[in-house]
Coordinates of C-alpha atoms and ligand atoms in Angstrom, one line a residue:
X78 CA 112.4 37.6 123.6
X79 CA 111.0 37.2 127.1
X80 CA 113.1 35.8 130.0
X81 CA 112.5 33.6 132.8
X82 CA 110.2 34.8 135.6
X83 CA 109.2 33.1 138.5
X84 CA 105.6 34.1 140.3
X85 CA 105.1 37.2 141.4
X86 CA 104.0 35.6 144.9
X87 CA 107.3 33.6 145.0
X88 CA 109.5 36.5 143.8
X89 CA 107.8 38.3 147.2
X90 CA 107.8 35.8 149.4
X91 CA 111.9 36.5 149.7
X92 CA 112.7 40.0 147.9
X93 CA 111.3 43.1 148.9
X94 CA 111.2 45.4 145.7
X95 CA 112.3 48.9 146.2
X96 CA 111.4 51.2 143.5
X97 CA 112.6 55.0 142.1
X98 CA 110.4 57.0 139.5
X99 CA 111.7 59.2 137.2
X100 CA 108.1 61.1 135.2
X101 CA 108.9 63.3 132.3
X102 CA 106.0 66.3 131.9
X103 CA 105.8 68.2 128.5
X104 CA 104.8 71.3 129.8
X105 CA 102.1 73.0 127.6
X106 CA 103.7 76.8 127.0
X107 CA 102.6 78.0 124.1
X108 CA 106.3 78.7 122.8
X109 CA 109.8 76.6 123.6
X110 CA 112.0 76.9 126.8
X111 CA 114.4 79.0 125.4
X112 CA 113.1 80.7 122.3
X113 CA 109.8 81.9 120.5
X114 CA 109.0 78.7 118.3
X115 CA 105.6 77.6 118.5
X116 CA 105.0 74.2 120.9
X117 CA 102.3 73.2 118.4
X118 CA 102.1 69.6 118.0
X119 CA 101.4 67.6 115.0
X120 CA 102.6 70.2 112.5
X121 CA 105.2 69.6 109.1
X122 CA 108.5 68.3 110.3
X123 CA 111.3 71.1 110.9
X124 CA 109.0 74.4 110.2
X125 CA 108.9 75.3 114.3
X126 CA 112.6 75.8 114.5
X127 CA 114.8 79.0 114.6
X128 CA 118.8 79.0 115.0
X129 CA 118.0 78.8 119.2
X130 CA 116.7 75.2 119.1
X131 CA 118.6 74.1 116.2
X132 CA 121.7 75.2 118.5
X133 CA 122.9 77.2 115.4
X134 CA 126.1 79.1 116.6
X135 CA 126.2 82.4 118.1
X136 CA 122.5 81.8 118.9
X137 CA 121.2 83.2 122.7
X138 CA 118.8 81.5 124.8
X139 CA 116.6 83.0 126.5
X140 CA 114.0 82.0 129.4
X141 CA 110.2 81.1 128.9
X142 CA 108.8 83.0 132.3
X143 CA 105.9 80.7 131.8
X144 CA 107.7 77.1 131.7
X145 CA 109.8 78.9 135.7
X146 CA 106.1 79.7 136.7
X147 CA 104.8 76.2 135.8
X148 CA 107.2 74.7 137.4
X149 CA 107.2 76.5 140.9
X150 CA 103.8 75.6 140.8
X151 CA 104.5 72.3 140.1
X152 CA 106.9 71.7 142.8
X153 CA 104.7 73.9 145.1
X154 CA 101.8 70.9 144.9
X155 CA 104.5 68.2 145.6
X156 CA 105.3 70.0 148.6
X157 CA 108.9 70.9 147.9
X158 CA 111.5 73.8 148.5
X159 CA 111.6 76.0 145.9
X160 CA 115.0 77.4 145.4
X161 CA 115.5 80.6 146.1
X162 CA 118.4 80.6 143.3
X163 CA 119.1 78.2 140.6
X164 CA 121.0 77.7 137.5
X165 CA 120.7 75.6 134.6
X166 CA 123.5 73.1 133.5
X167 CA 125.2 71.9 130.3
X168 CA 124.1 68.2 130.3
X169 CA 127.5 67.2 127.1
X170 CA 126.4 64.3 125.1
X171 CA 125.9 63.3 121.2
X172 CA 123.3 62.3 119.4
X173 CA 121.6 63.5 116.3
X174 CA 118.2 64.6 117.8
X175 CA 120.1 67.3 120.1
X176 CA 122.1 69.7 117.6
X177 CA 124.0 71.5 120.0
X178 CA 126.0 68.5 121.3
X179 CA 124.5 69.0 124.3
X180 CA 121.0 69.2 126.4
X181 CA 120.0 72.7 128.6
X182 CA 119.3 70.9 131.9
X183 CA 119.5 71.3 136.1
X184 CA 122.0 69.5 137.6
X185 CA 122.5 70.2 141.4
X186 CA 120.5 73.2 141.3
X187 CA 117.1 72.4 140.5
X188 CA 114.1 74.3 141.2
X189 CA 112.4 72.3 143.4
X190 CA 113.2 69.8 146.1
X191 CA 112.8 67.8 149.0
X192 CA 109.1 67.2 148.5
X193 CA 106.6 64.5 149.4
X194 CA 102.8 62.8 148.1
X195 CA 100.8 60.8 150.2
X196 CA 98.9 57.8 148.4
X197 CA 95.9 56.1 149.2
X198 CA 96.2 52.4 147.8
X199 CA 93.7 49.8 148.6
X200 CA 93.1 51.8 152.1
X201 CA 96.6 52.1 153.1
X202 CA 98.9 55.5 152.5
X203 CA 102.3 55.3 151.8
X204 CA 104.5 58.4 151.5
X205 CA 106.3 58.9 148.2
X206 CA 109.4 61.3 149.0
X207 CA 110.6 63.5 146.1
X208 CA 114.0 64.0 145.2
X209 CA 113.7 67.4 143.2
X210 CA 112.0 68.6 140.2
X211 CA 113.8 70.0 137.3
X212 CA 113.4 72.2 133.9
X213 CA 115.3 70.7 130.6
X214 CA 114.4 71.0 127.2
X215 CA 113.3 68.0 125.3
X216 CA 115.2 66.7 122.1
X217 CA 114.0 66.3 118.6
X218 CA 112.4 63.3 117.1
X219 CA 114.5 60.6 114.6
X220 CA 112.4 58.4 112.6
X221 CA 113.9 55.3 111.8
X222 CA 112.6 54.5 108.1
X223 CA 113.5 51.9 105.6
X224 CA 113.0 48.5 107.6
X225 CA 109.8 46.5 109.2
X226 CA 110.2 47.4 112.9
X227 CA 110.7 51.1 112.6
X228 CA 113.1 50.5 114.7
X229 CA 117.4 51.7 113.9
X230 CA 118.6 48.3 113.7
X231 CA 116.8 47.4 110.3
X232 CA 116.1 50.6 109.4
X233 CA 117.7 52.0 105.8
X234 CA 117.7 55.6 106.9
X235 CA 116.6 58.1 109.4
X236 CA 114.5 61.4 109.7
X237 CA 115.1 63.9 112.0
X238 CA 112.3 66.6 113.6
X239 CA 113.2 69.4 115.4
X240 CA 109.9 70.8 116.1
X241 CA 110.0 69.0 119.4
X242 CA 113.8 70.2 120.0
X243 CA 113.4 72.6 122.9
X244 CA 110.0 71.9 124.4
X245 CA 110.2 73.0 128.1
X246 CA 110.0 69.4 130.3
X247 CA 109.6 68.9 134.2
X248 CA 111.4 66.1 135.1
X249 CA 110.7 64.4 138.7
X250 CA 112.8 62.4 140.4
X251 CA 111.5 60.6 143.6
X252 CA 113.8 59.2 146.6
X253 CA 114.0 55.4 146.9
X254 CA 110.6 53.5 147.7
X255 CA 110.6 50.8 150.1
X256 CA 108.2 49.2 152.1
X257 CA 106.1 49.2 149.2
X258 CA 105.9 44.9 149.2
X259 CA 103.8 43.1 146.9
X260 CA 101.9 46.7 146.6
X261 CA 104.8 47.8 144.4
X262 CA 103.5 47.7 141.0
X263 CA 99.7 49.5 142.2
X264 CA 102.0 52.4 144.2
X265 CA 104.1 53.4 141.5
X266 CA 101.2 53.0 139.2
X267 CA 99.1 55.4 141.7
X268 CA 101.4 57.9 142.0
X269 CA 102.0 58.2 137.9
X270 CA 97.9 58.4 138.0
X271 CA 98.3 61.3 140.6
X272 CA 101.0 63.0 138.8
X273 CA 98.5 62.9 135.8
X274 CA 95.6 64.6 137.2
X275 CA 98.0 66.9 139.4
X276 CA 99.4 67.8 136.1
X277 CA 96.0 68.6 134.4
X278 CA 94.4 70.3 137.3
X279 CA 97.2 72.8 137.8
X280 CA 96.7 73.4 134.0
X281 CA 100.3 73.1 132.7
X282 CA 100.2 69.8 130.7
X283 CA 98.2 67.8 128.7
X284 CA 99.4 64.7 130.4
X285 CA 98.6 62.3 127.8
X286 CA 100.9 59.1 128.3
X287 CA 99.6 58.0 125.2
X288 CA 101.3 61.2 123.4
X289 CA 103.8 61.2 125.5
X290 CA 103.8 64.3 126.8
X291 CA 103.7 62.6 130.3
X292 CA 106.3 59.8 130.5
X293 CA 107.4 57.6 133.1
X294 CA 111.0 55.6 133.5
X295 CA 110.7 53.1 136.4
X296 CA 113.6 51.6 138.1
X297 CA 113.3 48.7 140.4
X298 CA 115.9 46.8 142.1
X299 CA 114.9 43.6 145.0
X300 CA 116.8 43.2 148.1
X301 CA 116.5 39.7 149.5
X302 CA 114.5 40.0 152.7
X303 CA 116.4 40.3 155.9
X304 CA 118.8 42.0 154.3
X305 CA 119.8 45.8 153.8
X306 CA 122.4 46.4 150.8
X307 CA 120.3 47.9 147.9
X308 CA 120.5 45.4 144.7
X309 CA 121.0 46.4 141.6
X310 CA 118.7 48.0 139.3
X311 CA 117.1 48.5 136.1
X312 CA 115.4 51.2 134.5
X313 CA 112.3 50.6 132.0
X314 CA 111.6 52.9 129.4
X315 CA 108.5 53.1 127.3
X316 CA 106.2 52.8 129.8
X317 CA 103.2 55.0 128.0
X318 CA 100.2 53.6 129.9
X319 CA 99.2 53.6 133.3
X320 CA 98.5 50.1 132.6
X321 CA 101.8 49.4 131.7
X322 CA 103.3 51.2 134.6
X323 CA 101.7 48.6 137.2
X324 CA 102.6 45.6 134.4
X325 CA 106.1 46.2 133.7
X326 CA 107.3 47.3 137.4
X327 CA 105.5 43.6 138.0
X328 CA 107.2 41.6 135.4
X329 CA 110.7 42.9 136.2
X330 CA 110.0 42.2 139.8
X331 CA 109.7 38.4 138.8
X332 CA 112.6 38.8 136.2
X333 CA 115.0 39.7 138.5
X334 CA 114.0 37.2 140.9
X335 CA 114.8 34.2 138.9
X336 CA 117.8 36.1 137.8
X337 CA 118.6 36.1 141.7
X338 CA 117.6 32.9 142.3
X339 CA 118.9 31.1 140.0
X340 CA 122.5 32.5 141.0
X341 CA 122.8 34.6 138.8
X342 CA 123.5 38.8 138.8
X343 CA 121.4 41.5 137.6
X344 CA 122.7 43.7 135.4
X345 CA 122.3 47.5 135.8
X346 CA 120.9 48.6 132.8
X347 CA 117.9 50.6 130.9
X348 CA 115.2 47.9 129.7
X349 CA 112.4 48.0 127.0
X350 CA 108.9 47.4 127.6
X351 CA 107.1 45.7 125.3
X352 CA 103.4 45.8 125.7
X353 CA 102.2 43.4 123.2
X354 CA 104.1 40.3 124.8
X355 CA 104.0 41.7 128.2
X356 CA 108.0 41.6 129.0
X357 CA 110.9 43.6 129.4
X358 CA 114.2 43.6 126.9
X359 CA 117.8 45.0 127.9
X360 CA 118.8 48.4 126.4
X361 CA 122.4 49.4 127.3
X362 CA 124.1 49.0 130.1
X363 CA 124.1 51.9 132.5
X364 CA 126.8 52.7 134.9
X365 CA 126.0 55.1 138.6
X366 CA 128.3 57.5 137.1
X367 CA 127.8 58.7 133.7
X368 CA 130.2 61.3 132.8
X369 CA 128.4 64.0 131.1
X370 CA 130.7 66.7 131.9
X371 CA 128.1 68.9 133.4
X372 CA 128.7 72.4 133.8
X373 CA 126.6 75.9 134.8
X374 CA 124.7 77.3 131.5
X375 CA 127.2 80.2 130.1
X376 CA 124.2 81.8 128.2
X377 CA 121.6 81.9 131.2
X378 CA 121.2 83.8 133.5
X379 CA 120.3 82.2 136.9
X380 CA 116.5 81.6 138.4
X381 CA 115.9 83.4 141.1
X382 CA 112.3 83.6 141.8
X383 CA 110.6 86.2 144.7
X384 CA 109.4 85.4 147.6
X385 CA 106.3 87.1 147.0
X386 CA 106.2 85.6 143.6
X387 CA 106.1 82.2 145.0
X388 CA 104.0 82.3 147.8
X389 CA 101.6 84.5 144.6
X390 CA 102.0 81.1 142.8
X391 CA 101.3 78.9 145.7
X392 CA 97.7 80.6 146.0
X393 CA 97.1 79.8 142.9
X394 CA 97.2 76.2 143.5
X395 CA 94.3 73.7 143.0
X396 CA 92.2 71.7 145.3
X397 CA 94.8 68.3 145.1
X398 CA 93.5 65.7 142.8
X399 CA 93.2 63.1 145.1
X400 CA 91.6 65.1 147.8
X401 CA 89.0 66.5 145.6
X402 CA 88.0 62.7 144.4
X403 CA 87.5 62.2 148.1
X404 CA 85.5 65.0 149.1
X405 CA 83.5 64.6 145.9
X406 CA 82.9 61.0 146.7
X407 CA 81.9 62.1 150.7
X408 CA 79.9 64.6 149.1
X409 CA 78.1 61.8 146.6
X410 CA 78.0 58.5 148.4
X411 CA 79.4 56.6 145.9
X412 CA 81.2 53.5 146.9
X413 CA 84.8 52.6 146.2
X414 CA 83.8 51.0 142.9
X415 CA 81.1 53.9 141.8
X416 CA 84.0 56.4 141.8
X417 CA 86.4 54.4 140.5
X418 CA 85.0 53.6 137.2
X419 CA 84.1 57.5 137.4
X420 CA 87.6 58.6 137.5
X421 CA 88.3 55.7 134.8
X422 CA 86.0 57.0 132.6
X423 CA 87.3 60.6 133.0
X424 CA 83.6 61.8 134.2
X425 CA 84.8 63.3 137.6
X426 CA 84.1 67.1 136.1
X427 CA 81.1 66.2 134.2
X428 CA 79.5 64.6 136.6
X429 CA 80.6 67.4 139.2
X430 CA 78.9 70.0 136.7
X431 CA 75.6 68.0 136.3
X432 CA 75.3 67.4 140.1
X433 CA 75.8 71.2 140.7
X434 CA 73.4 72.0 137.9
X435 CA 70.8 70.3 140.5
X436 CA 71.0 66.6 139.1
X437 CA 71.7 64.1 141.8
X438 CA 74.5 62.4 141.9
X439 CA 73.4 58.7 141.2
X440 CA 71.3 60.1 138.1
X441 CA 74.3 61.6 137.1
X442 CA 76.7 59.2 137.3
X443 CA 73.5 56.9 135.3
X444 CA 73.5 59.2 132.1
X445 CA 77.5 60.0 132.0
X446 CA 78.7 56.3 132.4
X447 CA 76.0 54.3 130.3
X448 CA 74.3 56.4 127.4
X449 CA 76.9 58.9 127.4
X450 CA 79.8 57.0 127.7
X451 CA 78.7 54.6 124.8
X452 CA 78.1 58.1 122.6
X453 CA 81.7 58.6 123.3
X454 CA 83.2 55.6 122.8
X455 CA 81.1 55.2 119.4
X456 CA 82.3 59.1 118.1
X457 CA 85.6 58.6 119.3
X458 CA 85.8 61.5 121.8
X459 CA 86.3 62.8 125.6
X460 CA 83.1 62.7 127.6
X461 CA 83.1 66.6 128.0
X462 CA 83.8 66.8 124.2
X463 CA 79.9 65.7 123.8
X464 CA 77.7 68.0 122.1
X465 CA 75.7 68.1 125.5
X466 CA 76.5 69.7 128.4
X467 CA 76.2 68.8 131.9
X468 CA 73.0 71.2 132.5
X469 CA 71.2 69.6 130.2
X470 CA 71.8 66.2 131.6
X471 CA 70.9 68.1 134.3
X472 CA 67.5 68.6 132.8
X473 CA 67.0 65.2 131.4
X474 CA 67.1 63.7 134.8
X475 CA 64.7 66.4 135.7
X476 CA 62.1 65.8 132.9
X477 CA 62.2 62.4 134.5
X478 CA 62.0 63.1 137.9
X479 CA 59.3 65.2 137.1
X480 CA 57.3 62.2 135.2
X481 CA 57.1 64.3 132.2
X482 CA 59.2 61.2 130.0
X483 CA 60.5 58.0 131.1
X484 CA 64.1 56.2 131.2
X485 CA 63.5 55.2 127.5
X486 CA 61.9 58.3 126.2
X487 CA 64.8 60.2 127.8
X488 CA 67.4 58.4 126.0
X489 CA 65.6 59.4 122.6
X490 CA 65.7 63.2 124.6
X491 CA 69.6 62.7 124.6
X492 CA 70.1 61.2 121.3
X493 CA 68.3 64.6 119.8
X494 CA 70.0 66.8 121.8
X495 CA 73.4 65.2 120.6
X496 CA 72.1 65.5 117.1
X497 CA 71.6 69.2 117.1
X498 CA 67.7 69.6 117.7
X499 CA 68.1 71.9 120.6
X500 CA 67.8 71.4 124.3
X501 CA 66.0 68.8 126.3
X502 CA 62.6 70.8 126.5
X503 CA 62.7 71.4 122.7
X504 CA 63.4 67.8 121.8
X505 CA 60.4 66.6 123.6
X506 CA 58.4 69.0 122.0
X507 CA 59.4 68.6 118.5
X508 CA 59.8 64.9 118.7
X509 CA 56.6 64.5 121.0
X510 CA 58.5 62.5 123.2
X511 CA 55.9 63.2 126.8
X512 CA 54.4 60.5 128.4
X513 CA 50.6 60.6 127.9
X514 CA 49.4 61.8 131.1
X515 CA 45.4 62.6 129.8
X516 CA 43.9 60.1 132.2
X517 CA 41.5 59.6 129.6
X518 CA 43.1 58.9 126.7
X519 CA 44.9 55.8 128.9
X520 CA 41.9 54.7 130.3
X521 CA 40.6 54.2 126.6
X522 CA 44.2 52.5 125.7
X523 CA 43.6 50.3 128.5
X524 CA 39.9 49.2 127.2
X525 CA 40.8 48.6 124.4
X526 CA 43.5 46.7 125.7
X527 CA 41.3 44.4 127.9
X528 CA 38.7 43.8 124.6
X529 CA 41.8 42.9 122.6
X530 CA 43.0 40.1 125.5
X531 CA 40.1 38.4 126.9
X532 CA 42.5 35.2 128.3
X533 CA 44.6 37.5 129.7
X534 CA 42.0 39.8 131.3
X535 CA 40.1 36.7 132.5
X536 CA 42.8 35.3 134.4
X537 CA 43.2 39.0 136.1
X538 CA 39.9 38.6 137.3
X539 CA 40.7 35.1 138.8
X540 CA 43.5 36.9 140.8
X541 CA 46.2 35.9 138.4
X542 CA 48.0 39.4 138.4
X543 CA 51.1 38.5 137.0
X544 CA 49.0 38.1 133.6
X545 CA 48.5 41.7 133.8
X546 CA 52.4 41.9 132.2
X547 CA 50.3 41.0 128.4
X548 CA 47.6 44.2 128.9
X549 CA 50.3 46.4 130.0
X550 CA 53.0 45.4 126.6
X551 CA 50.0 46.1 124.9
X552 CA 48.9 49.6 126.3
X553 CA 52.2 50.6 125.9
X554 CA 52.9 49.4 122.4
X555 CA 49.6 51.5 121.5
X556 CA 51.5 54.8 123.5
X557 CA 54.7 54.3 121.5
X558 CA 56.2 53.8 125.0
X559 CA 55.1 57.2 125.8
X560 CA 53.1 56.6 128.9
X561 CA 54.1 55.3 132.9
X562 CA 54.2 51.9 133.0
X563 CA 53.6 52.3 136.7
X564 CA 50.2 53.8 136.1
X565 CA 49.2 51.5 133.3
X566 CA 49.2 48.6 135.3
X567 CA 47.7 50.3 138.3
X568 CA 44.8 51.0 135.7
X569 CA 44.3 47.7 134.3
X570 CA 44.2 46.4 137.7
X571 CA 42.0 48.6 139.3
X572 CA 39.5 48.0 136.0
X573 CA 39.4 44.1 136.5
X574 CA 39.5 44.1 140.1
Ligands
ZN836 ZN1 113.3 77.9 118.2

């Protein structure tokens, strides 16, 4: 059930919200943090497991050098300390999807801190700090079966899956965010958005929010203005879509101020998104210090990564994500809008490709966000999962450039090459696609044209050129489209002149 809110406007006009993100990343190592199991996902419940992630007893654990390398990296892009020596940490709780009783963590040790981002929203930067970034292993998966919600309260039994049990995860933890205002909501969705493409451009997750191998808890707490004293906060979970990140951080800003306003306290607590309805339920109540008896890993030996080996790491490290989209829209001239419904569609690389395969970048952004996008959307797949690739966009836009077919021919060019027939040159041959360029054969077409439309030709003649629209429908309904509209009608007009 939704609660009262009062408007967002209102709510700002005397809190200030300050915000803290906590973002999950499933790294993507091809086997588990601490032992050989595959990371697959999608496969029959319980067959990746081994006596390591089931926390059988007298079981070893032992390091994945990828998941430390990952996450230097990672911390390396968010500008932070890497430790130059670190340990892992018990994390003691119970619950069924964590057989050992308790979860392989960092606690005051992690391996990365004290970093920073800098965010461009709506032409101002605002500074995210980062607290630290830590390695854990993620829990299994309970299926709650039985009832109508799927979820435990009405369920009749439970499954459990361990094939997730173990999965190395980079948690990062940000400072407090203030200042933020009625920008709130877009900054901490911005800054999930550039943890996303960090993510994929360093190569070490999927990132999909929507699998959740990225997720995102979001606490927010108000302070009324004027004042300094931190209120208390809340922490949504289930926040799997960008989207949601910017809508639920939003609604609980309102929440809490009629909570406030009306006299009344809010409670610290973990809260449930719900993105049908568009509102936030309470979970359990959370208190600053839950006691999960952390202690130093026994069975680990500590991290201590090399010098050498991180500043080897820190070459390695992409062009940022969000300084590449604005070199790339410098480079293009695209406007604000242009390159924002590039990066929405996902066609930043694509486009990229085409460009550098000598396309320019308008033409480019044409084919990838109209014909190509529809494709996609229609077959249900990623832009770059097409069967064309950029260099043959490439060569589309160059068959038109070069007058050889026109905008409508060249989406019949596509459609074949999507279906298999072979590249743009072969298409046109094969389907006969060219425009008719034999000056001749037009010149006949447009006769034939004129004898066929004496009223129309007529009032040419008595300097009525806009009836000149009739010929040239008909010339190119003779060509099967195939011939330049453009010279048609220059033609026609030059023959009843
Ligand atoms: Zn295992």
């Amino acid at each position: 059930m939704s609660s009262p809110v009062v408007d967002f406007d209102e709510a700002l006009a005397d809190y200030d919200p300050v915000l803290g993100l906590e973002v999950h990343v499933e790294l993507n190592t091809a086997s588990k943090m601490f032992c050989g199991c595959s990371t697959a996902f999608g496969a029959e419940p319980n067959t990746h497991t081994c006596p390591v992630c089931l926390g059988l007893p007298g079981s070893l654990p032992v390091v994945n050098a990828k998941a430390i390398e990952s996450a230097i990296r990672i911390g390396l892009a968010l500008n932070c300390t890497i430790a130059d020596w670190c340990r892992f940490a018990r994390k003691n709780y119970f619950y069924p999807d964590m057989t050992k009783d308790f979860q392989i963590s960092q606690y005051d040790e992690p391996i990365a801190f004290d970093g920073y981002v800098d965010l461009d929203v709506d032409g101002e930067t605002f500074r995210i700090e980062i607290e630290r970034a830590h390695m854990e292993e993620d829990a299994g998966k309970l299926l709650h079966l039985g009832g109508s919600t799927g979820r435990i309260g009405d369920a009749e039994y439970s499954l459990l899956d361990y094939n997730r049990a173990g999965t190395p995860l980079i948690e990062i933890v940000t400072k407090t965010i203030h200042g933020t205002g009625a920008k709130a909501p877009q900054v901490a969705k911005a800054y999930v958005s550039f943890l996303r493409d960090l993510m994929v451009s360093l190569g070490v997750s999927d990132a999909r929010m929507e699998q959740a191998s990225l997720r995102c808890d979001a606490n927010v707490s108000i302070m009324p203005k004027g004042t300094t004293t931190l209120g208390l906060r809340t922490e949504t979970k289930n926040v799997n879509s960008l989207r949601s990140v910017e809508r639920a951080l939003h609604h609980e800003i309102r929440r809490q101020a009629a909570v406030l306003s009306s006299g009344g306290t809010v409670q610290q607590e973990t809260r449930h998104w719900h993105e049908d309805g568009e509102y936030t339920t309470p979970g359990r109540l959370k208190s600053d210090a839950e006691d999960y008896r952390y202690f130093p890993e026994p069975d680990l030996v500590p991290v201590a990564p090399s010098r050498e080996w991180v500043e080897e790491l820190r070459a390695t490290l992409p062009e940022l994500p969000n300084l590449r989209k604005l070199r790339l829209q410098g480079d293009w001239g695209f406007t604000d809008l242009e390159l924002q419904d590039v990066v929405n569609a996902g066609a930043l690389d694509v486009i990229e490709a085409t460009v550098a395969a000598g396309a320019s970048p308008q033409a480019a952004r044409k084919w990838w966000l109209t014909e190509l996008a529809r494709r996609a959307n229609e077959d249900g797949v990623e832009l770059a999962g097409l069967a064309i690739t950029p260099a043959q966009v490439a060569e589309v836009q160059g068959l038109v450039d070069a007058g050889t077919v026109n905008d409508k021919l060249a989406r019949q060019v596509i459609e074949g090459v999507l279906a298999g027939e072979g590249s743009p040159a072969e298409v046109v041959a094969a389907r006969n696609l060219a425009v008719v360029s034999d000056s001749g054969e037009l010149a006949a077409a447009v006769d034939r044209a004129i004898a066929a439309n004496p009223d129309a030709a007529a009032r040419i003649r008595d300097g009525h050129v806009q009836a000149a629209g009739a010929l040239i429908g008909a010339v190119m309904k003779e060509m099967r489209g195939q011939a330049d509209a453009a010279a048609v009608r220059e033609l026609v007009l030059a023959k009843l002149a």
